[in-house]
Tab-separated table of C-alpha atoms in Angstrom:
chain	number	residue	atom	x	y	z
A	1266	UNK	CA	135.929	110.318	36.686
A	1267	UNK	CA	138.697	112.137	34.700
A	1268	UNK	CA	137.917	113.261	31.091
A	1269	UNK	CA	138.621	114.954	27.715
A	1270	UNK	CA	136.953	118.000	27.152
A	1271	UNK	CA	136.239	118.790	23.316
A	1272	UNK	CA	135.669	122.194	22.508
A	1273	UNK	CA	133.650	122.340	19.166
A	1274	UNK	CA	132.770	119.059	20.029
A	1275	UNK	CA	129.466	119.270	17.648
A	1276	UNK	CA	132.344	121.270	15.060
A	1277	UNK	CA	134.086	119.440	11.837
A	1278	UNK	CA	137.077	118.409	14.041
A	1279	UNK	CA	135.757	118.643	16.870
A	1280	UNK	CA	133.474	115.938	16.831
A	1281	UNK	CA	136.098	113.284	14.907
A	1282	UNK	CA	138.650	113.936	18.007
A	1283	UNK	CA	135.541	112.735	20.167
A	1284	UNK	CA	134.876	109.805	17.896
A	1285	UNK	CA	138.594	108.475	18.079
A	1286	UNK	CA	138.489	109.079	21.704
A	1287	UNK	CA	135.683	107.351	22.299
A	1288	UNK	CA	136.623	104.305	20.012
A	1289	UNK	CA	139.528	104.314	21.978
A	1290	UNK	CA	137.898	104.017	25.033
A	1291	UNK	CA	138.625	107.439	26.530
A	1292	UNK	CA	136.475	109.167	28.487
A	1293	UNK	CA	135.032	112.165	26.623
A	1294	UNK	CA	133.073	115.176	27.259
A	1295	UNK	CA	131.687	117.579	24.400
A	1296	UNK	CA	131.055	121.384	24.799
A	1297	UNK	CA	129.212	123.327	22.542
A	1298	UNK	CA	125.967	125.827	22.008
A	1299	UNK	CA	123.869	123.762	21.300
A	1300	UNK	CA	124.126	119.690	20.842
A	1301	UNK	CA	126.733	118.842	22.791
A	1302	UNK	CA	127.240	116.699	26.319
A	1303	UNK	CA	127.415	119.836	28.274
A	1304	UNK	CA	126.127	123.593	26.797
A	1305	UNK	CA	129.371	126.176	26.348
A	1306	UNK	CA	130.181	129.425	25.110
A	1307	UNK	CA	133.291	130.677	25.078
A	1308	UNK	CA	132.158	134.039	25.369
A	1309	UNK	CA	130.278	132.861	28.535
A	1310	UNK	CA	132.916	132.801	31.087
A	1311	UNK	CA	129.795	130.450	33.546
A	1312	UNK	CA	129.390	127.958	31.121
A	1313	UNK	CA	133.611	127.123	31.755
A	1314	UNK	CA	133.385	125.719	35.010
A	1315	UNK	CA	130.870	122.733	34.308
A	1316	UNK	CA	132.366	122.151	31.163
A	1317	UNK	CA	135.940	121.738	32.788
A	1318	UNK	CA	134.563	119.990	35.713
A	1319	UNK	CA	136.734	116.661	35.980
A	1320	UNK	CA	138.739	117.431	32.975
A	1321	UNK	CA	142.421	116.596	32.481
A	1322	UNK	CA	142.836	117.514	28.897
A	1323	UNK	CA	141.405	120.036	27.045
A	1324	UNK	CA	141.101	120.580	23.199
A	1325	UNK	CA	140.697	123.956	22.776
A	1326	UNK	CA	139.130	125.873	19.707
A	1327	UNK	CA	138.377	129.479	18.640
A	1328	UNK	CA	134.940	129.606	16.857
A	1329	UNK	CA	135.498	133.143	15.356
A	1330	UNK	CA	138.359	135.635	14.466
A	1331	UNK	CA	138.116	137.494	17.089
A	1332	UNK	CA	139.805	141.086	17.150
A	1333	UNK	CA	140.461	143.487	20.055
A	1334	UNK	CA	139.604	142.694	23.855
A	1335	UNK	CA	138.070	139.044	22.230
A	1336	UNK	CA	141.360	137.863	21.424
A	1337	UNK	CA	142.289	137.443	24.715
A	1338	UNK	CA	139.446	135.068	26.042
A	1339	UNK	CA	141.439	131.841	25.132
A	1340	UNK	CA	144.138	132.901	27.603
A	1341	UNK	CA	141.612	133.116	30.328
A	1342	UNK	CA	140.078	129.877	29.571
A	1343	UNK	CA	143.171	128.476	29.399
A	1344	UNK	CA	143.861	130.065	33.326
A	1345	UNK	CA	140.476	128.908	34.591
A	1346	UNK	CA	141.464	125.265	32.575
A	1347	UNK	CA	144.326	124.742	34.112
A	1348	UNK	CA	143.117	125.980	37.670
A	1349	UNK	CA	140.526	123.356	37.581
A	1350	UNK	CA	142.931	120.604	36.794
A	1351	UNK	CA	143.399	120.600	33.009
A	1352	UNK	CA	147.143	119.159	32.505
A	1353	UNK	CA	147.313	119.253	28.536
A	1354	UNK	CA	145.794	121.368	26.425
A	1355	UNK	CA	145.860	121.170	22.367
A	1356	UNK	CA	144.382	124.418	20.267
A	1357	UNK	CA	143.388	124.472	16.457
A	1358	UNK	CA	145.252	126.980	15.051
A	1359	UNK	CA	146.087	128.139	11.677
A	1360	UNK	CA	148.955	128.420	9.937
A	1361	UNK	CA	149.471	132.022	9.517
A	1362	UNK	CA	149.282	132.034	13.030
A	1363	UNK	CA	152.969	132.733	14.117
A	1364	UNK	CA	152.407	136.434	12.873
A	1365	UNK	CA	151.765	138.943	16.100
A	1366	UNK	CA	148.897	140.133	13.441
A	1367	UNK	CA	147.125	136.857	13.165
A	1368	UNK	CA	143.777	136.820	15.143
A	1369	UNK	CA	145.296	133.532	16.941
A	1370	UNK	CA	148.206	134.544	17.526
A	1371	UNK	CA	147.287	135.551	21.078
A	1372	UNK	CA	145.923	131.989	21.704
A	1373	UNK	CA	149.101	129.894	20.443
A	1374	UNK	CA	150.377	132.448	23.064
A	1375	UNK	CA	148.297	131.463	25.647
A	1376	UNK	CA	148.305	127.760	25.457
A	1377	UNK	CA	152.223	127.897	25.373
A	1378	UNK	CA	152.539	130.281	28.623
A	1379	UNK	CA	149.292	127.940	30.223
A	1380	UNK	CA	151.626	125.736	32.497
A	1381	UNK	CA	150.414	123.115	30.936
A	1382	UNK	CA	151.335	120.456	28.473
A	1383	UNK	CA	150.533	121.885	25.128
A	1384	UNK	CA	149.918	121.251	21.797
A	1385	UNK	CA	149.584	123.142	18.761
A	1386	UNK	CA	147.960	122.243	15.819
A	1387	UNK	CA	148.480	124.238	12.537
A	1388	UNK	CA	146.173	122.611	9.591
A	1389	UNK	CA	146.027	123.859	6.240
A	1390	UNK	CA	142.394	124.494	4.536
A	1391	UNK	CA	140.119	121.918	5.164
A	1392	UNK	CA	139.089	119.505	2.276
A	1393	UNK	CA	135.851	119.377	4.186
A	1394	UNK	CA	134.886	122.816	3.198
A	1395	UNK	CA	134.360	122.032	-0.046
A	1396	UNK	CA	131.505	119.231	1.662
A	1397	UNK	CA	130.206	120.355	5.083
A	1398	UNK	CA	130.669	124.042	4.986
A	1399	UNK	CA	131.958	127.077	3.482
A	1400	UNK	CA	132.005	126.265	-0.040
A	1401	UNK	CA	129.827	123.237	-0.082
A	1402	UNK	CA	126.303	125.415	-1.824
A	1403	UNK	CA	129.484	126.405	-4.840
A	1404	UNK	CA	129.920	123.456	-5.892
A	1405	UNK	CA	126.081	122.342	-5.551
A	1406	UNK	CA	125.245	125.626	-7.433
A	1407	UNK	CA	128.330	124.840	-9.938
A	1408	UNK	CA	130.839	127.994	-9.391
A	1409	UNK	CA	132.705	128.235	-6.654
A	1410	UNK	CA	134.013	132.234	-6.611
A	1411	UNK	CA	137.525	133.196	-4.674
A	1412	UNK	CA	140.217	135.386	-4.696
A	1413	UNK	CA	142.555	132.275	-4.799
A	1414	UNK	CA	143.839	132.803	-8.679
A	1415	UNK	CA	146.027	129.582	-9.239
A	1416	UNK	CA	147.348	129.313	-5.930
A	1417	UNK	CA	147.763	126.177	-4.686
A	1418	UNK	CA	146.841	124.656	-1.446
A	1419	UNK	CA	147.876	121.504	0.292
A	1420	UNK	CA	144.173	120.564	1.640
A	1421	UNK	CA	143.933	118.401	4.609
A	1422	UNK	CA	141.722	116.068	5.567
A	1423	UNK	CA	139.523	116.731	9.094
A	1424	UNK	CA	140.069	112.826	10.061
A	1425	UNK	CA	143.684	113.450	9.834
A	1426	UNK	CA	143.865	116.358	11.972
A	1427	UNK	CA	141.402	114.750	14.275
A	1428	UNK	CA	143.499	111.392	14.534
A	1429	UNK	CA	146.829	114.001	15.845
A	1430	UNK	CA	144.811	115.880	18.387
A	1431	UNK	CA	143.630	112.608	19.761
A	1432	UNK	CA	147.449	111.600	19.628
A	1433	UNK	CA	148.322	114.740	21.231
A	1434	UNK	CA	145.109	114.812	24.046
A	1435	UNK	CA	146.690	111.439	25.128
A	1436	UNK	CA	150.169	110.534	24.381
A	1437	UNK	CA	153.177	111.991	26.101
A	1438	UNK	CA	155.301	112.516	23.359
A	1439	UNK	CA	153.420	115.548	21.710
A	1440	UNK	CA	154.523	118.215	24.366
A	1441	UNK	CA	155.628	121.078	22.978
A	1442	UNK	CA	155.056	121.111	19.535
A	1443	UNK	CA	153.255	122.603	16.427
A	1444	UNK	CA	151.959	121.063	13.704
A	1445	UNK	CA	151.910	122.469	10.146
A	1446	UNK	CA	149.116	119.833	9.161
A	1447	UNK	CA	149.152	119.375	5.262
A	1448	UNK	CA	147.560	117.428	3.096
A	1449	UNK	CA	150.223	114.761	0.452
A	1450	UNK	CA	150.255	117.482	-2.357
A	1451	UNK	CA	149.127	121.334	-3.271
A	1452	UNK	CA	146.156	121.941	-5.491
A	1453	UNK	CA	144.665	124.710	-6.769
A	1454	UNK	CA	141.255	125.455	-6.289
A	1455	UNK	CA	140.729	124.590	-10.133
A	1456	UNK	CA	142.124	121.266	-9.699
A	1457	UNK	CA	140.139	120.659	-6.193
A	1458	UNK	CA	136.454	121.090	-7.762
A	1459	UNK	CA	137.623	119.649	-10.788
A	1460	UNK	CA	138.841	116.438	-9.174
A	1461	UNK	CA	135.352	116.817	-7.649
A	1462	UNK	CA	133.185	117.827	-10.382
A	1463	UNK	CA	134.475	114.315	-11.996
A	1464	UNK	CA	133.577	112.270	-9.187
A	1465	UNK	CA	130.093	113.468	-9.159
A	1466	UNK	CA	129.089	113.751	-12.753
A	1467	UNK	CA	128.626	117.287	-11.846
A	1468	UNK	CA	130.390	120.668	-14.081
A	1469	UNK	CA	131.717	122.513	-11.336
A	1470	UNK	CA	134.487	125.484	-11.660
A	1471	UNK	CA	136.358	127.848	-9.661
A	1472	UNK	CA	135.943	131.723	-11.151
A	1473	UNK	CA	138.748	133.932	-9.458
A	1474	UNK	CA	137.456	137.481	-7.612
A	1475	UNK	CA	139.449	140.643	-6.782
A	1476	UNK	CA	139.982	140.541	-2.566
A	1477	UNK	CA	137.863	143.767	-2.663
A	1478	UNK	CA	134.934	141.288	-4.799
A	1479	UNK	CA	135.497	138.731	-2.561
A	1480	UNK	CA	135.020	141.274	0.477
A	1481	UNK	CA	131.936	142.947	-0.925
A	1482	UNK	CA	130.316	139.818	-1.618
A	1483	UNK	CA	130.741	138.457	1.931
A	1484	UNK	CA	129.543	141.440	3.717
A	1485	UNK	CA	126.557	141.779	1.263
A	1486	UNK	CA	125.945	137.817	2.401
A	1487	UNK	CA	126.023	139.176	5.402
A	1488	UNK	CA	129.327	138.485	7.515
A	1489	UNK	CA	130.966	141.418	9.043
A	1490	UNK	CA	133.177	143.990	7.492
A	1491	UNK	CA	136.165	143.353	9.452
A	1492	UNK	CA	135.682	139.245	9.085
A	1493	UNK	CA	135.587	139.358	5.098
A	1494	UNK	CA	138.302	141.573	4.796
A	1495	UNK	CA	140.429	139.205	7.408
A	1496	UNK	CA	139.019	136.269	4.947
A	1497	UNK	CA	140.230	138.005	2.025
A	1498	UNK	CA	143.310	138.617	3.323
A	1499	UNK	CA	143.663	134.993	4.136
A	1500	UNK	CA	142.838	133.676	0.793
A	1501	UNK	CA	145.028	136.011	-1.320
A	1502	UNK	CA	147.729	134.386	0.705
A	1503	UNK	CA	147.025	131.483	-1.366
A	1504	UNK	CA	146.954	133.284	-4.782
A	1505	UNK	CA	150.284	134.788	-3.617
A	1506	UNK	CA	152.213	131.535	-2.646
A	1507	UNK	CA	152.542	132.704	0.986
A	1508	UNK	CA	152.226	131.084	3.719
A	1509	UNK	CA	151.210	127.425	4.273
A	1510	UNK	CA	150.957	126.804	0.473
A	1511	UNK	CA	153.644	123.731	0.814
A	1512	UNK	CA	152.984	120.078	1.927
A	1513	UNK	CA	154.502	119.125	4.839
A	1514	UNK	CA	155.529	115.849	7.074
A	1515	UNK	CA	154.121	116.544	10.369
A	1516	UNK	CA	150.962	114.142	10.086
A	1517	UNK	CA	153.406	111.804	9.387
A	1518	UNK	CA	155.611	113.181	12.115
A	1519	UNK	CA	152.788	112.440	14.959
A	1520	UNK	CA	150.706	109.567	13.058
A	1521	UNK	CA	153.715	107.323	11.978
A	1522	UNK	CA	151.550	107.586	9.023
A	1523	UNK	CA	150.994	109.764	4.899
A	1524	UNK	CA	148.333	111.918	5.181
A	1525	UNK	CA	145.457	111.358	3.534
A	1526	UNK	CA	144.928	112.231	-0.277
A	1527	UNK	CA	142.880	114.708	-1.506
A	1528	UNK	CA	141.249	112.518	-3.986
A	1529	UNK	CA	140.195	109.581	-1.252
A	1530	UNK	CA	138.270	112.465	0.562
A	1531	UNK	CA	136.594	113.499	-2.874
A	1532	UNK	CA	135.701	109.842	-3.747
A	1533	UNK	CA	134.626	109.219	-0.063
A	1534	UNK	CA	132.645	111.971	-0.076
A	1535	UNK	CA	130.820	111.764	-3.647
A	1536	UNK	CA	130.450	108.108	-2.420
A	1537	UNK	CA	127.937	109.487	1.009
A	1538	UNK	CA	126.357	111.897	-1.247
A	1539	UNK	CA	127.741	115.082	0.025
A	1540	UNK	CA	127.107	117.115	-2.965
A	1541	UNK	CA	123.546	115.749	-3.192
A	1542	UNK	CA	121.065	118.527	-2.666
C-alpha cells in the first residue's frame, strides 16, 4: 500500500500533518528516533530505505542547523526519496531561507532540483514555542530573556502550518510553491507573554539580551557555539525588522482560509494547562 511519510512525525508539526492525514483517511507513516511507526535518522543514511519503503509523498524536515558537509544530507535523501518512488515532497523551511547563507538554503535547493513535485513551506516563529518547547520553562519561571528588543513577529500557529502541508502532501495544486506562513498580525515578544501572562493569572515578561548575552547564555546551557550564535543571529533579525517580521496571505492562499490568531492559541492553550508545571 502507498503512503505518506512524515519526517518529525513525533515533532510539533510533524505529528499534526499525521493527524490531518489520518482524519482524512490517508495512509500515513511516521519516522523518527524514537516513537514513531518506523525508527529514522537522518544522519543514518540505513534507516532511509524502510522508512521510504511504499512511500509516494514525503514531508521532509531538518532537525538541526546543520553547517558544512551536513547541509547537504537533505539533497541525498531527497535522491534516495525519489529513487524509491517518492513523487511529492514538501520541506519545513524558514523564512530566511532564500539567503545562500541560511543553513536551509541547500535543502529548499534540493527539494526544488528533486524531480519531484515540491513544496516549500516558509513559517514564521512558532506560537507553540512559547508552550511545547523553547521558551515554554520562561514563561513557567516568569522571564522570558531574548535579544528580540521590540521587534515584532507574526507568530503562527503549528495546526495551521500542519493543515497546508497536508494540503500540499495531497492536492495537486500546491506544485511549485513557497509559503511565507504568518500568523493574522505581528507581536512583539512583550505583547506575546503578556497576552499570555493574562490568560493564565500568571506575571510573565520578556527582558531583552545583547546577541553576545543571548549567545553566552545558550552555550553555557549547553548548545553549541556555532548553533547559539546562528540563533542569535536569527533573533536579532526580529529586533531589526528584517526578514519575515510582516503578516502575510499565504495560509489563506493554500487553506481558502485566515490564519489562526495568536490569542485563540494562548486561550487554547491556558485552557489544556500548558503553562501548568
Amino acid at each position: 500500500m502507498t503512503t505518506t511519510l512524515i519526517l518529525g512525525g513525533t515533532g510539533k508539526t510533524g505529528r499534526r500533518v499525521a493527524h490531518h492525514l489520518r482524519r482524512a483517511g490517508h495512509p500515513v507513516r511516521t519516522a523518527a528516533r524514537t516513537g514513531g511507526d518506523v525508527a529514522f535518522d537522518l544522519g543514518e543514511p540505513a534507516t532511509w530505505a524502510p522508512a521510504l519503503d511504499g512511500a509516494v509523498a514525503a514531508y521532509v524536515v531538518e532537525p538541526a542547523l546543520q553547517t558544512g558537509a551536513g547541509r547537504t544530507r537533505i539533497r541525498r535523501f531527497a535522491e534516495a526519496a525519489v529513487a524509491a518512488g517518492a513523487r511529492r515532497l514538501v520541506l519545513l523551511s524558514a523564512p530566511a531561507a532564500g539567503r545562500p547563507e541560511h543553513p536551509l538554503h541547500d535543502a529548499e535547493q534540493a527539494i526544488r532540483e528533486s524531480g519531484a513535485e515540491w513544496t516549500v513551506l516558509r513559517p514564521n516563529w512558532f506560537a507553540q514555542n512559547f508552550s511545547e518547547s523553547f521558551w515554554r520553562m520562561g514563561i513557567l519561571d516568569g522571564t522570558l530573556y531574548l535579544p528580540t528588543g521590540d521587534g515584532r513577529a507574526p507568530f503562527i500557529d503549528a495546526e495551521d502550518i500542519a493543515e497546508v502541508a497536508a494540503a500540499a502532501l495531497t492536492g495537486d495544486r500546491h506544485h511549485g510553491r513557497t509559503y511565507e506562513l504568518t500568523g493574522p498580525r505581528a507581536l512583539s515578544f512583550g505583547e506575546a507573554v503578556a497576552l499570555i501572562g493574562a490568560a493564565t493569572g500568571r506575571a510573565v515578561r520578556h527582558v531583552d539580551l545583547t546577541p553576545e548575552t543571548f549567545t553566552e547564555r545558550q552555550i553555557a546551557a549547553g548548545v553549541a557555539p556555532e548553533t547559539a550564535r546562528l540563533l542569535a543571529g536569527v533573533l536579532t533579525e526580529v529586533r531589526e525588522g528584517g526578514l519575515g517580521t510582516t503578516p502575510t496571505g499565504d495560509v489563506e492562499l493554500a487553506l481558502g482560509r485566515p490564519p489562526r490568531r495568536f490569542e485563540d492559541y494562548v486561550t487554547e492553550a491556558a485552557a489544556a494547562g500548558r503553562w501548568r508545571r
